[in-house]
């Protein structure tokens, strides 16, 4: 007696529950049933009965299908959920399947329940397999369990200590997989394999050993073990078990496909010629029963029904004869891969129920797998190229499978992450880097689902406490069938660059603070110097008036002529000349302090940007300069100007300064002519202020932006030398820039760029 599947039935109609149990029992399935009729009964059973499979009615008096499914997935997430209903639509059933149900069946098709349960049992074989451990050392058994648990596998375990207990375990437990120690107290893994072949022939065996030589390992593989793992590398056992389970899943899928095909052949309800591949039914002596046109063409037979397949000419007929004869001897399905001309064919031979007192019959279908074989060869070549590229690439690259296990890594990866010469193949990414932050794991899952993600800079706190800064990109790689096989991680350690950037930010912060301190000091100093300067200027002018009064008083005094002449010289020449120098010096100092105050105020200025309509602003600036412009006989021409995003007061200052300079430093032989134009370039509003002034020498052009600089032609005129430096500073504070072009004697063009407003009807692009 084999393992009995635990099936939980949730059904409020007792009679229907009895019919479902009878249907499953009639199919030959051995199972242990449990029954609940409502929500409370369902919840109670989940605490005492651990179901392998759940079969539930869609409608219960106090709960509906989606809620039943939600509770089932929460309490028994690995148990396949089969929903039954006599009232809901197929669409609702499909919606339930999308939410996680294994299968939906209408109640009027109860005959399909055994097939659905069989499919669920097949699914359990790889989602929650029964694993039999044959190990005479309990500590080693625990280590083997730990290796599987570390891999994240869900399974039902059973442990026996040797070959003597194996037969009973195989009968009662019916394992999906066997893990056996090579050396047991009463036998070896070869004995386990032989007994398993007799009792449970579909159960793969994985052998483990601490010291088996190459000769014994080869003997194990020849005997038919699925894999072999050394005990000092038990961390690979989980990977091996998962790989065997994947192979089992593929076999189960293939068997399901074969079962479907056998049913289709038995029903004979399909249109043969709709099958593009050669397909026919023949008996054991090679007599064709039925077939399609593709089969007749491949066998070179004008009529297929009743024809002798074994006598058909050509390679294809000969291969079919061998396949049918092979199937007849074994009684099992057979798959033969062979050539037919330039094509590679995969021929499947399936035994089908024979007519009463008739010869055994076989369904034969030949699939042209030429393209698949070529694709597989190309994929294998590409995978090898990709692996070699990964290993030898000068960048940090890792290739991982869908379980986040390493397939290949570059030498740079090992070096960048301090892994030395460690062989990480087959190890989990999270095992190699246990310090990986949780925020990266959802990224890995999204990329395994098909996304491509990247980051220009991402901190990675390493296990030793230091932080690496990484630039990375993750992409999925695909198998030949288009499914995602895993991900490729490209990374670059940018820690040095990031630390340099952070250092620059720190120094910029310090510099900004020092600039603020200097501006504050400059403002206070210039303000405090102005008070004594005003006193010096006042007393100097008072002294100048006093000297005039002294001269008037001297004229009336009866002094000797020589003395009077000496005093007159002092009062009329030397003292006034000295006062002139004092007043001139204080005037220069006053101009300098005024300029310094302007610079200090500029440093404290914080522009408040808004949309500025430039044509209106230029009209106001022109009105402010009307007197100077008319006195010089000049003219300002302004086109349609785009709006900008800036502080209106700042923009006014910019244009007032530039236009005033054009008037002030005009050419001596012609009236000033100034043109203002503008356009949008990308996200910038660009304004050009062109004049015909005296121009700037090439040697002076870069110096005009330096504070207090005056070139030769302007040094003799009034001005502090801060106008254009102020313009540049204000433009940059506004998020813009300014530059100048000039030809001495012809004129200058100033190009001012500011952020453009969001939309502008005057914009020229």
XYZ file of C-alpha atoms in Angstrom:
765
model
C 0.000 0.000 0.000
C 1.411 3.353 -1.051
C 1.164 6.847 0.342
C -2.420 8.044 0.766
C -3.068 11.576 -0.429
C -4.928 13.702 2.116
C -7.842 15.372 0.303
C -10.008 17.971 2.037
C -13.522 18.308 0.559
C -15.439 21.539 1.252
C -19.034 20.860 0.163
C -22.379 21.721 1.780
C -24.253 19.007 -0.161
C -23.508 15.703 1.536
C -24.711 13.639 -1.436
C -22.418 15.433 -3.877
C -19.481 14.929 -1.507
C -20.256 11.175 -1.594
C -20.332 11.198 -5.399
C -16.935 12.977 -5.582
C -15.336 10.462 -3.199
C -16.820 7.565 -5.178
C -15.528 9.025 -8.477
C -11.968 9.280 -7.118
C -12.051 5.838 -5.512
C -13.284 4.327 -8.771
C -10.214 5.725 -10.553
C -7.935 3.598 -8.325
C -6.605 6.528 -6.285
C -5.717 5.761 -2.659
C -6.550 8.759 -0.483
C -7.657 9.867 2.981
C -10.693 12.178 2.783
C -11.912 14.857 5.206
C -15.116 16.855 4.867
C -16.260 20.367 5.882
C -19.663 21.874 5.051
C -19.154 25.526 6.015
C -16.574 28.177 6.934
C -16.235 27.158 10.586
C -15.777 23.494 9.693
C -13.163 24.426 7.082
C -11.220 26.554 9.580
C -11.395 23.824 12.232
C -10.129 21.092 9.900
C -7.183 23.220 8.777
C -5.915 23.078 12.380
C -6.069 19.274 12.611
C -5.875 17.962 9.037
C -2.950 18.919 6.792
C -4.371 18.487 3.284
C -2.337 17.586 0.232
C -5.190 18.701 -2.065
C -8.314 20.818 -1.470
C -11.545 20.234 -3.468
C -14.094 22.976 -2.751
C -17.574 23.994 -3.869
C -17.631 27.585 -5.229
C -20.774 28.452 -3.214
C -21.207 27.718 0.511
C -23.962 29.212 2.709
C -21.587 31.611 4.458
C -18.570 31.936 2.135
C -17.820 32.247 -1.590
C -15.130 30.795 -3.863
C -12.571 33.680 -3.821
C -12.668 33.872 -0.012
C -12.391 30.060 0.319
C -9.346 30.208 -2.002
C -7.788 33.045 0.020
C -8.134 31.084 3.282
C -6.789 27.923 1.634
C -3.738 29.692 0.202
C -3.023 31.244 3.606
C -3.332 27.977 5.580
C -2.018 25.445 3.021
C -0.227 27.396 0.276
C 1.293 24.298 -1.370
C -1.967 22.335 -1.572
C -3.478 22.544 -5.097
C -7.010 24.023 -4.942
C -9.697 22.479 -7.221
C -12.977 24.427 -7.430
C -16.341 22.839 -8.360
C -19.598 24.597 -9.166
C -22.930 24.008 -10.826
C -23.892 27.653 -11.261
C -20.927 29.939 -11.976
C -19.763 30.689 -15.505
C -16.562 29.434 -17.096
C -15.341 33.038 -17.026
C -15.679 33.141 -13.221
C -13.881 29.813 -13.038
C -11.003 31.148 -15.139
C -10.834 34.230 -12.899
C -10.484 31.942 -9.878
C -7.632 30.108 -11.631
C -5.912 33.452 -12.238
C -6.177 34.120 -8.494
C -4.317 30.874 -7.688
C -6.741 27.964 -8.050
C -5.190 24.885 -9.668
C -8.293 23.905 -11.629
C -11.962 24.772 -12.041
C -14.519 22.098 -13.041
C -18.291 22.336 -13.576
C -20.159 19.851 -11.353
C -21.871 18.330 -14.367
C -18.433 17.126 -15.532
C -17.497 15.253 -12.364
C -15.871 12.550 -14.494
C -12.946 14.954 -15.000
C -12.207 15.155 -11.265
C -9.822 12.120 -11.186
C -7.765 13.661 -14.010
C -7.629 17.010 -12.197
C -6.554 15.310 -8.945
C -3.926 13.302 -10.855
C -2.589 16.557 -12.280
C -2.520 18.065 -8.773
C -0.582 15.046 -7.460
C 1.914 15.466 -10.298
C 2.292 19.093 -9.356
C 2.936 18.160 -5.701
C 5.745 15.880 -6.883
C 7.867 18.978 -7.513
C 6.234 21.726 -5.413
C 6.180 19.652 -2.175
C 7.843 16.311 -2.932
C 8.080 13.359 -0.574
C 11.809 12.797 -0.029
C 13.129 9.580 1.508
C 16.549 9.911 3.215
C 18.515 6.632 3.494
C 21.323 7.529 5.909
C 22.858 5.476 8.759
C 24.261 8.584 10.519
C 21.592 10.818 12.092
C 23.939 13.845 12.149
C 24.552 13.480 8.410
C 20.776 13.189 7.881
C 20.292 16.487 9.717
C 23.013 18.134 7.608
C 21.316 16.897 4.426
C 17.982 18.300 5.653
C 19.696 21.620 6.421
C 21.138 21.823 2.884
C 17.629 21.426 1.441
C 16.137 23.904 3.922
C 18.826 26.472 3.054
C 17.817 26.113 -0.596
C 14.261 27.078 0.424
C 12.728 23.742 -0.634
C 9.352 22.625 0.718
C 9.060 18.837 1.142
C 7.792 15.939 3.250
C 10.776 13.992 4.703
C 11.138 10.394 5.892
C 14.368 8.948 7.302
C 15.447 5.296 7.372
C 18.788 4.065 8.618
C 19.575 1.376 6.072
C 18.554 -1.006 3.309
C 16.696 -3.287 5.752
C 14.077 -0.596 6.452
C 13.885 0.602 2.857
C 11.297 -1.789 1.401
C 8.640 -0.904 3.990
C 9.307 2.789 3.547
C 8.976 2.515 -0.229
C 5.620 0.736 0.170
C 4.068 3.151 2.677
C 5.716 6.476 1.774
C 5.951 6.202 -2.067
C 8.739 8.807 -2.275
C 9.058 11.194 -5.203
C 12.847 11.378 -4.614
C 15.446 9.366 -2.670
C 18.662 10.733 -1.124
C 20.928 7.822 -0.160
C 24.347 7.585 1.478
C 26.717 5.479 -0.635
C 28.031 3.495 2.348
C 25.340 2.094 4.664
C 25.621 -0.359 7.494
C 23.837 -3.055 5.539
C 24.483 -2.126 1.935
C 25.317 0.677 -0.499
C 23.519 3.234 -2.626
C 23.549 0.664 -5.444
C 21.354 -1.608 -3.308
C 19.021 1.325 -2.649
C 18.846 1.992 -6.382
C 18.050 -1.637 -7.238
C 15.244 -1.863 -4.653
C 13.818 1.519 -5.680
C 13.718 0.363 -9.306
C 11.526 -2.564 -8.189
C 9.199 -0.672 -5.830
C 9.035 2.937 -7.115
C 10.691 2.928 -10.571
C 9.910 6.623 -11.204
C 11.715 7.876 -8.055
C 15.143 9.375 -8.892
C 18.024 8.577 -6.515
C 20.716 11.093 -5.504
C 23.773 9.513 -3.903
C 25.888 11.261 -1.241
C 29.234 10.139 0.060
C 32.215 11.344 2.002
C 34.900 9.369 0.148
C 33.999 7.686 -3.120
C 36.593 7.465 -5.827
C 36.097 8.337 -9.483
C 35.594 4.670 -10.428
C 32.725 4.219 -7.940
C 31.164 7.535 -9.002
C 31.176 6.373 -12.646
C 29.611 3.086 -11.558
C 26.812 4.996 -9.769
C 26.010 7.091 -12.829
C 26.039 4.040 -15.087
C 23.667 2.298 -12.676
C 21.237 5.182 -13.066
C 21.599 7.612 -10.125
C 20.309 11.077 -10.965
C 23.242 12.875 -9.313
C 26.159 12.431 -6.925
C 27.182 14.914 -4.167
C 30.200 14.773 -1.869
C 29.450 15.292 1.805
C 32.089 18.001 2.137
C 30.093 19.968 -0.466
C 26.601 19.380 0.920
C 25.705 23.013 0.139
C 25.321 21.762 -3.470
C 22.735 19.129 -2.432
C 19.873 21.639 -2.481
C 20.862 22.760 -5.978
C 21.036 19.122 -7.099
C 17.605 18.287 -5.652
C 16.048 21.366 -7.263
C 17.589 20.399 -10.633
C 16.195 16.838 -10.371
C 12.769 18.233 -9.419
C 12.882 20.507 -12.471
C 13.586 17.455 -14.634
C 10.673 15.661 -12.965
C 8.407 18.603 -13.737
C 9.404 18.444 -17.401
C 8.739 14.693 -17.459
C 5.344 15.241 -15.859
C 4.507 17.848 -18.479
C 5.599 15.457 -21.209
C 3.518 12.657 -19.720
C 0.519 14.963 -19.551
C 1.006 15.812 -23.206
C 1.325 12.117 -24.065
C -1.829 11.334 -22.074
C -3.716 14.069 -23.889
C -2.552 12.730 -27.218
C -3.552 9.150 -26.335
C -7.010 10.384 -25.368
C -7.260 12.312 -28.611
C -6.226 9.250 -30.631
C -8.704 7.046 -28.746
C -11.522 9.503 -29.374
C -10.512 9.917 -33.033
C -12.479 13.130 -32.971
C -9.897 15.412 -34.481
C -9.250 16.157 -38.102
C -6.035 14.352 -38.977
C -4.991 16.579 -41.794
C -5.105 19.608 -39.513
C -1.948 18.133 -37.970
C 0.916 19.423 -40.098
C 3.344 16.752 -38.878
C 3.176 13.120 -40.104
C 0.702 11.273 -37.845
C -0.781 7.784 -38.127
C -2.061 4.759 -36.212
C -0.565 1.302 -36.942
C -0.589 -2.174 -35.404
C 2.398 -4.127 -34.183
C 2.935 -5.722 -37.624
C 3.209 -2.325 -39.309
C -0.270 -2.253 -40.848
C -1.571 1.355 -41.035
C -5.031 1.861 -39.530
C -5.427 5.560 -40.268
C -3.233 8.594 -40.820
C -2.941 12.018 -42.398
C -1.632 13.203 -45.726
C 1.668 14.312 -44.188
C 2.330 10.737 -43.016
C 1.524 9.302 -46.463
C 3.916 11.762 -48.070
C 6.707 11.008 -45.564
C 6.264 7.233 -46.085
C 6.020 7.688 -49.886
C 2.742 5.765 -49.955
C -0.155 6.780 -52.201
C -2.726 5.343 -49.787
C -2.038 5.023 -46.067
C -4.991 3.067 -44.667
C -4.152 -0.672 -44.760
C -0.651 -0.085 -46.170
C 2.403 -1.990 -44.902
C 4.479 0.645 -43.102
C 7.466 -1.675 -42.742
C 7.651 -2.095 -46.536
C 7.601 1.655 -47.199
C 10.659 2.907 -49.122
C 13.206 5.420 -47.831
C 14.871 6.307 -44.513
C 11.674 7.395 -42.768
C 9.962 4.004 -43.175
C 13.028 2.179 -41.836
C 13.186 4.400 -38.746
C 9.455 3.941 -38.116
C 9.883 0.169 -38.282
C 12.617 0.286 -35.632
C 10.542 2.600 -33.437
C 7.407 0.425 -33.645
C 9.335 -2.765 -32.991
C 11.054 -1.142 -30.028
C 7.738 0.025 -28.610
C 6.243 -3.422 -29.082
C 8.973 -5.032 -27.002
C 8.862 -2.571 -24.082
C 5.154 -1.738 -24.112
C 6.069 1.802 -23.092
C 6.018 5.068 -25.045
C 9.157 5.577 -27.141
C 10.851 8.642 -28.575
C 13.281 8.309 -31.464
C 15.357 11.136 -32.896
C 16.550 10.497 -36.449
C 17.426 12.065 -39.769
C 15.139 12.204 -42.771
C 16.999 13.806 -45.609
C 18.248 17.176 -44.415
C 15.671 17.340 -41.579
C 15.957 16.137 -38.005
C 12.792 14.414 -36.781
C 11.619 13.466 -33.310
C 9.230 10.511 -33.644
C 6.935 9.666 -30.708
C 5.394 6.173 -30.494
C 2.488 5.754 -28.034
C 0.746 2.457 -27.238
C -3.046 2.822 -27.491
C -5.819 0.422 -26.371
C -6.144 -2.344 -28.951
C -9.458 -3.571 -30.368
C -10.840 -6.747 -28.833
C -8.834 -9.789 -29.997
C -6.721 -7.451 -32.135
C -3.019 -6.693 -32.341
C -1.540 -3.937 -30.134
C -1.753 -0.535 -31.803
C 0.531 2.497 -31.708
C 0.015 6.168 -32.448
C 3.003 7.684 -34.251
C 3.748 11.366 -34.746
C 6.953 12.805 -36.198
C 7.897 16.366 -35.345
C 10.386 18.301 -37.444
C 12.832 19.603 -34.835
C 15.467 20.848 -37.289
C 14.928 24.488 -36.318
C 14.857 23.573 -32.622
C 18.101 21.609 -32.885
C 19.752 24.461 -34.745
C 18.446 26.910 -32.140
C 19.698 24.671 -29.325
C 23.117 24.429 -30.939
C 23.201 28.171 -31.471
C 22.024 28.759 -27.914
C 24.665 26.403 -26.558
C 27.298 28.236 -28.560
C 25.935 31.601 -27.440
C 25.798 30.460 -23.821
C 29.418 29.372 -24.001
C 30.381 32.683 -25.627
C 28.406 34.526 -22.945
C 30.072 32.492 -20.193
C 33.541 33.157 -21.605
C 32.689 36.842 -22.057
C 31.450 36.996 -18.462
C 34.568 35.331 -17.078
C 37.094 37.334 -19.093
C 35.316 40.714 -19.336
C 37.311 43.610 -17.854
C 34.158 44.692 -15.979
C 32.397 43.280 -12.917
C 29.764 40.926 -14.404
C 27.825 38.018 -12.880
C 25.467 35.573 -14.604
C 22.852 33.927 -12.360
C 20.037 31.443 -12.919
C 16.374 31.919 -11.993
C 17.113 30.786 -8.429
C 19.764 33.532 -8.031
C 22.579 30.939 -8.151
C 25.836 31.823 -9.873
C 26.529 30.347 -13.305
C 29.615 32.457 -14.112
C 31.381 35.571 -12.809
C 34.161 37.746 -14.189
C 37.536 38.035 -12.511
C 36.800 41.724 -11.976
C 33.654 40.752 -10.008
C 35.734 38.557 -7.694
C 38.296 41.332 -7.269
C 35.837 44.212 -6.750
C 33.899 42.358 -4.075
C 36.892 40.859 -2.265
C 36.079 37.236 -3.138
C 39.630 36.284 -4.104
C 39.762 33.006 -6.052
C 36.569 31.646 -4.471
C 34.494 29.337 -6.685
C 30.940 30.682 -6.358
C 29.388 28.532 -9.120
C 26.112 27.042 -7.868
C 26.068 29.207 -4.726
C 23.211 31.569 -3.954
C 23.887 35.272 -4.479
C 22.382 35.869 -1.036
C 24.681 33.281 0.515
C 27.789 34.894 -0.975
C 26.569 38.362 0.098
C 24.453 37.880 3.268
C 24.627 41.643 3.874
C 22.608 42.441 0.711
C 19.940 45.045 1.648
C 16.297 43.955 1.499
C 15.525 46.788 -0.985
C 17.555 44.972 -3.681
C 15.615 41.682 -3.504
C 12.386 43.067 -5.089
C 14.584 44.477 -7.886
C 15.982 40.996 -8.532
C 12.448 39.568 -8.615
C 11.258 42.224 -11.082
C 14.228 41.544 -13.372
C 13.570 37.799 -13.191
C 10.066 38.706 -14.394
C 11.489 40.571 -17.419
C 12.301 44.098 -16.203
C 15.572 45.939 -16.836
C 16.683 48.133 -13.936
C 19.701 50.326 -13.271
C 21.133 52.808 -10.786
C 23.785 55.443 -11.357
C 24.889 55.408 -7.720
C 23.775 53.127 -4.902
C 25.375 52.647 -1.450
C 26.164 49.066 -0.392
C 27.018 48.600 3.306
C 29.445 45.672 3.438
C 29.678 43.101 6.209
C 32.924 44.648 7.549
C 31.212 48.016 8.071
C 32.556 49.995 5.101
C 30.315 51.340 2.324
C 30.871 50.691 -1.371
C 29.195 52.972 -3.906
C 28.001 51.052 -6.967
C 26.741 51.856 -10.438
C 24.766 48.834 -11.698
C 22.413 47.469 -14.318
C 20.437 44.189 -14.187
C 19.008 42.469 -17.275
C 17.258 39.114 -17.761
C 18.755 36.493 -20.073
C 16.518 34.066 -21.964
C 16.530 30.397 -22.922
C 15.968 29.023 -26.420
C 12.196 28.877 -25.859
C 12.116 32.558 -24.921
C 11.555 31.972 -21.205
C 13.744 33.813 -18.722
C 16.658 31.713 -17.527
C 18.055 34.175 -14.999
C 19.700 37.599 -14.801
C 23.008 39.241 -15.658
C 24.356 41.886 -13.276
C 26.753 44.542 -14.574
C 28.313 46.654 -11.833
C 31.019 49.264 -11.392
C 32.566 50.240 -8.086
C 32.471 54.062 -8.079
C 33.427 54.500 -4.431
C 36.522 56.614 -5.199
C 34.556 58.931 -7.504
C 31.673 59.212 -5.023
C 33.981 60.015 -2.123
C 35.616 62.700 -4.262
C 32.172 64.155 -5.081
C 31.214 64.160 -1.412
C 34.505 65.867 -0.584
C 33.815 68.518 -3.236
C 30.322 69.057 -1.790
C 31.828 69.436 1.686
C 34.414 71.935 0.459
C 31.744 73.856 -1.492
C 29.657 74.080 1.657
C 32.658 75.396 3.597
C 33.440 77.840 0.783
C 29.852 79.081 0.673
C 29.923 79.641 4.422
C 33.220 81.515 4.173
C 31.813 83.648 1.328
C 28.801 84.521 3.471
C 31.105 85.429 6.344
C 33.239 87.574 4.014
C 30.172 89.331 2.571
C 28.896 90.063 6.085
C 32.331 91.352 7.129
C 32.547 93.474 3.976
C 29.112 94.954 4.594
C 29.853 95.781 8.232
C 33.338 97.134 7.462
C 32.222 99.451 4.650
C 29.292 100.672 6.711
C 31.537 101.417 9.731
C 34.182 103.171 7.584
C 31.643 105.535 6.080
C 30.987 107.411 9.403
C 34.606 108.678 9.966
C 34.896 109.368 6.238
C 31.854 111.667 6.395
C 33.522 113.488 9.333
C 36.769 113.944 7.390
C 34.845 115.318 4.383
C 32.780 117.677 6.583
C 35.670 119.042 8.592
C 37.761 119.420 5.415
C 35.058 121.584 3.836
C 34.701 123.495 7.125
C 38.464 124.039 7.193
C 38.317 125.226 3.582
C 35.737 127.852 4.554
C 37.754 128.811 7.619
C 40.830 129.450 5.458
C 38.741 131.821 3.316
C 37.617 133.615 6.474
C 41.236 133.762 7.676
C 42.347 135.420 4.460
C 39.646 138.088 4.847
C 40.705 138.712 8.434
C 44.404 138.921 7.494
C 43.736 141.711 5.014
C 42.609 144.026 7.869
C 45.490 143.252 10.238
C 48.529 145.646 10.414
C 51.206 142.984 9.890
C 54.655 143.363 8.414
C 54.570 142.933 4.661
C 56.879 139.910 4.694
C 54.868 138.103 7.352
C 51.619 139.003 5.689
C 52.880 137.671 2.335
C 53.983 134.400 3.960
C 50.641 133.891 5.685
C 48.780 134.802 2.471
C 50.780 132.191 0.566
C 49.872 129.513 3.117
C 46.184 130.453 3.163
C 45.807 130.974 -0.568
C 47.977 128.186 -1.995
C 49.423 125.543 0.267
C 46.484 124.919 2.617
C 43.840 124.914 -0.234
C 46.050 122.539 -2.246
C 46.367 120.173 0.724
C 42.599 120.320 1.310
C 42.067 119.587 -2.385
C 44.123 116.369 -2.065
C 42.251 115.438 1.145
C 38.824 115.944 -0.484
C 39.913 114.112 -3.642
C 41.126 111.169 -1.556
C 37.929 111.055 0.517
C 35.869 111.165 -2.697
C 37.786 108.188 -4.084
C 37.401 106.375 -0.780
C 33.680 107.185 -0.772
C 33.345 105.776 -4.307
C 35.237 102.659 -3.246
C 33.041 102.165 -0.159
C 29.927 102.660 -2.308
C 31.159 99.995 -4.695
C 31.992 97.635 -1.820
C 28.517 98.122 -0.331
C 26.978 97.252 -3.702
C 29.091 94.084 -3.876
C 28.099 93.148 -0.312
C 24.396 93.725 -1.018
C 24.713 91.648 -4.215
C 26.131 88.721 -2.241
C 23.086 88.817 0.097
C 20.589 89.058 -2.766
C 18.238 86.048 -3.273
C 16.373 86.412 -6.614
C 12.640 85.572 -6.607
C 11.882 84.271 -10.116
C 8.581 84.817 -11.911
C 7.494 85.142 -15.540
C 8.822 88.448 -16.932
C 7.263 89.999 -20.058
C 10.410 91.421 -21.615
C 8.944 93.916 -24.116
C 7.106 95.720 -21.341
C 10.205 95.680 -19.125
C 12.419 97.054 -21.942
C 9.925 99.904 -22.504
C 10.274 100.915 -18.828
C 14.081 100.694 -19.009
C 14.057 102.872 -22.160
C 11.915 105.475 -20.389
C 14.463 105.572 -17.551
C 17.279 106.287 -20.032
C 15.338 108.742 -22.234
C 17.247 111.855 -21.031
C 20.719 110.340 -21.611
C 19.592 108.846 -24.935
C 18.150 112.131 -26.278
C 21.214 114.070 -25.084
C 23.431 111.688 -27.069
C 21.078 111.674 -30.090
C 20.830 107.873 -29.828
C 18.144 105.233 -30.522
C 17.160 101.833 -29.077
C 15.475 99.309 -31.429
C 13.721 96.373 -29.777
C 12.140 93.333 -31.520
C 9.642 90.794 -30.110
C 11.328 89.361 -27.030
C 10.535 85.987 -25.385
C 9.508 85.962 -21.732
C 11.937 84.635 -19.139
C 11.684 83.179 -15.646
C 13.618 85.526 -13.358
C 13.349 88.270 -10.730
C 11.945 91.386 -12.527
C 14.130 93.738 -10.428
C 17.245 91.743 -11.329
C 16.399 91.709 -15.069
C 15.735 95.461 -14.945
C 19.168 96.007 -13.368
C 20.835 93.823 -16.024
C 19.384 95.685 -19.003
C 19.686 99.121 -17.366
C 23.400 98.553 -16.821
C 24.074 97.154 -20.316
C 22.102 99.904 -22.131
C 23.564 102.663 -19.941
C 27.078 101.421 -20.744
C 26.271 101.479 -24.471
C 25.213 105.137 -24.173
C 27.975 106.154 -21.753
C 30.845 104.624 -23.769
C 29.569 105.613 -27.230
C 31.888 106.370 -30.115
C 32.893 110.042 -30.198
C 32.113 110.349 -33.923
C 28.605 108.820 -34.058
C 25.339 108.690 -32.177
C 24.664 105.467 -30.258
C 22.473 102.875 -32.059
C 21.414 99.934 -29.864
C 19.465 96.818 -30.993
C 17.861 94.348 -28.576
C 16.657 90.947 -29.955
C 15.751 87.575 -28.438
C 14.964 83.912 -29.162
C 14.334 80.604 -27.386
C 17.098 77.984 -27.527
C 16.070 74.796 -25.749
C 15.053 75.799 -22.223
C 16.876 79.166 -22.417
C 15.720 82.643 -23.361
C 18.638 84.257 -25.223
C 18.863 88.059 -25.543
C 21.379 89.953 -27.697
C 22.244 93.603 -26.965
C 24.236 94.965 -29.915
C 25.688 98.529 -30.053
C 27.961 100.672 -32.226
C 29.974 102.081 -29.344
C 33.733 102.463 -29.239
C 34.211 98.721 -28.684
C 36.592 96.814 -26.421
C 40.128 95.753 -27.237
C 40.671 92.013 -27.477
C 43.213 92.144 -24.649
C 40.608 93.697 -22.332
C 37.597 91.541 -23.332
C 38.032 88.844 -20.664
C 39.002 91.367 -17.964
C 35.774 93.388 -18.198
C 34.121 90.869 -15.849
C 36.760 91.412 -13.117
C 35.676 93.627 -10.236
C 37.177 97.158 -10.175
C 38.710 96.636 -13.642
C 38.686 99.669 -15.973
C 40.173 99.479 -19.428
C 42.108 102.366 -20.956
C 39.154 104.059 -22.695
C 36.896 104.030 -19.618
C 39.423 104.649 -16.858
C 39.196 108.427 -17.391
C 35.389 108.374 -17.107
C 33.244 108.009 -13.992
C 32.541 104.540 -12.739
C 33.573 102.144 -9.997
C 34.451 99.143 -12.207
C 31.725 96.902 -10.730
C 28.940 97.279 -13.345
C 29.726 94.337 -15.619
C 30.949 92.061 -12.772
C 27.592 92.764 -11.070
C 25.762 91.897 -14.313
C 27.553 88.534 -14.591
C 26.974 87.691 -10.921
C 23.254 88.559 -11.136
C 22.859 86.549 -14.362
C 24.469 83.488 -12.762
C 22.401 83.874 -9.566
C 19.339 83.827 -11.832
C 20.391 80.511 -13.391
C 21.762 82.144 -16.547
C 24.981 83.447 -18.060
C 26.409 86.320 -20.105
C 29.269 86.693 -22.550
C 30.541 89.443 -24.839
C 31.929 89.839 -28.355
C 33.496 93.088 -29.464
C 35.620 94.769 -32.135
C 37.502 97.854 -31.107
C 36.110 100.913 -32.890
C 33.032 99.058 -34.265
C 30.907 98.030 -31.295
C 29.957 95.160 -28.981
C 27.372 92.372 -28.691
C 26.380 91.077 -25.247
C 24.612 87.651 -25.211
C 22.493 87.220 -22.071
C 20.903 83.803 -21.328
C 18.161 83.318 -18.716
C 15.719 80.437 -17.995
C 12.797 80.598 -20.434
C 9.232 80.921 -19.186
C 7.037 77.811 -19.549
C 5.122 79.196 -22.566
C 5.656 82.357 -24.554
C 3.690 83.660 -27.514
C 6.663 85.821 -28.560
C 9.068 82.886 -28.591
C 11.207 82.455 -31.712
C 12.562 78.942 -32.054
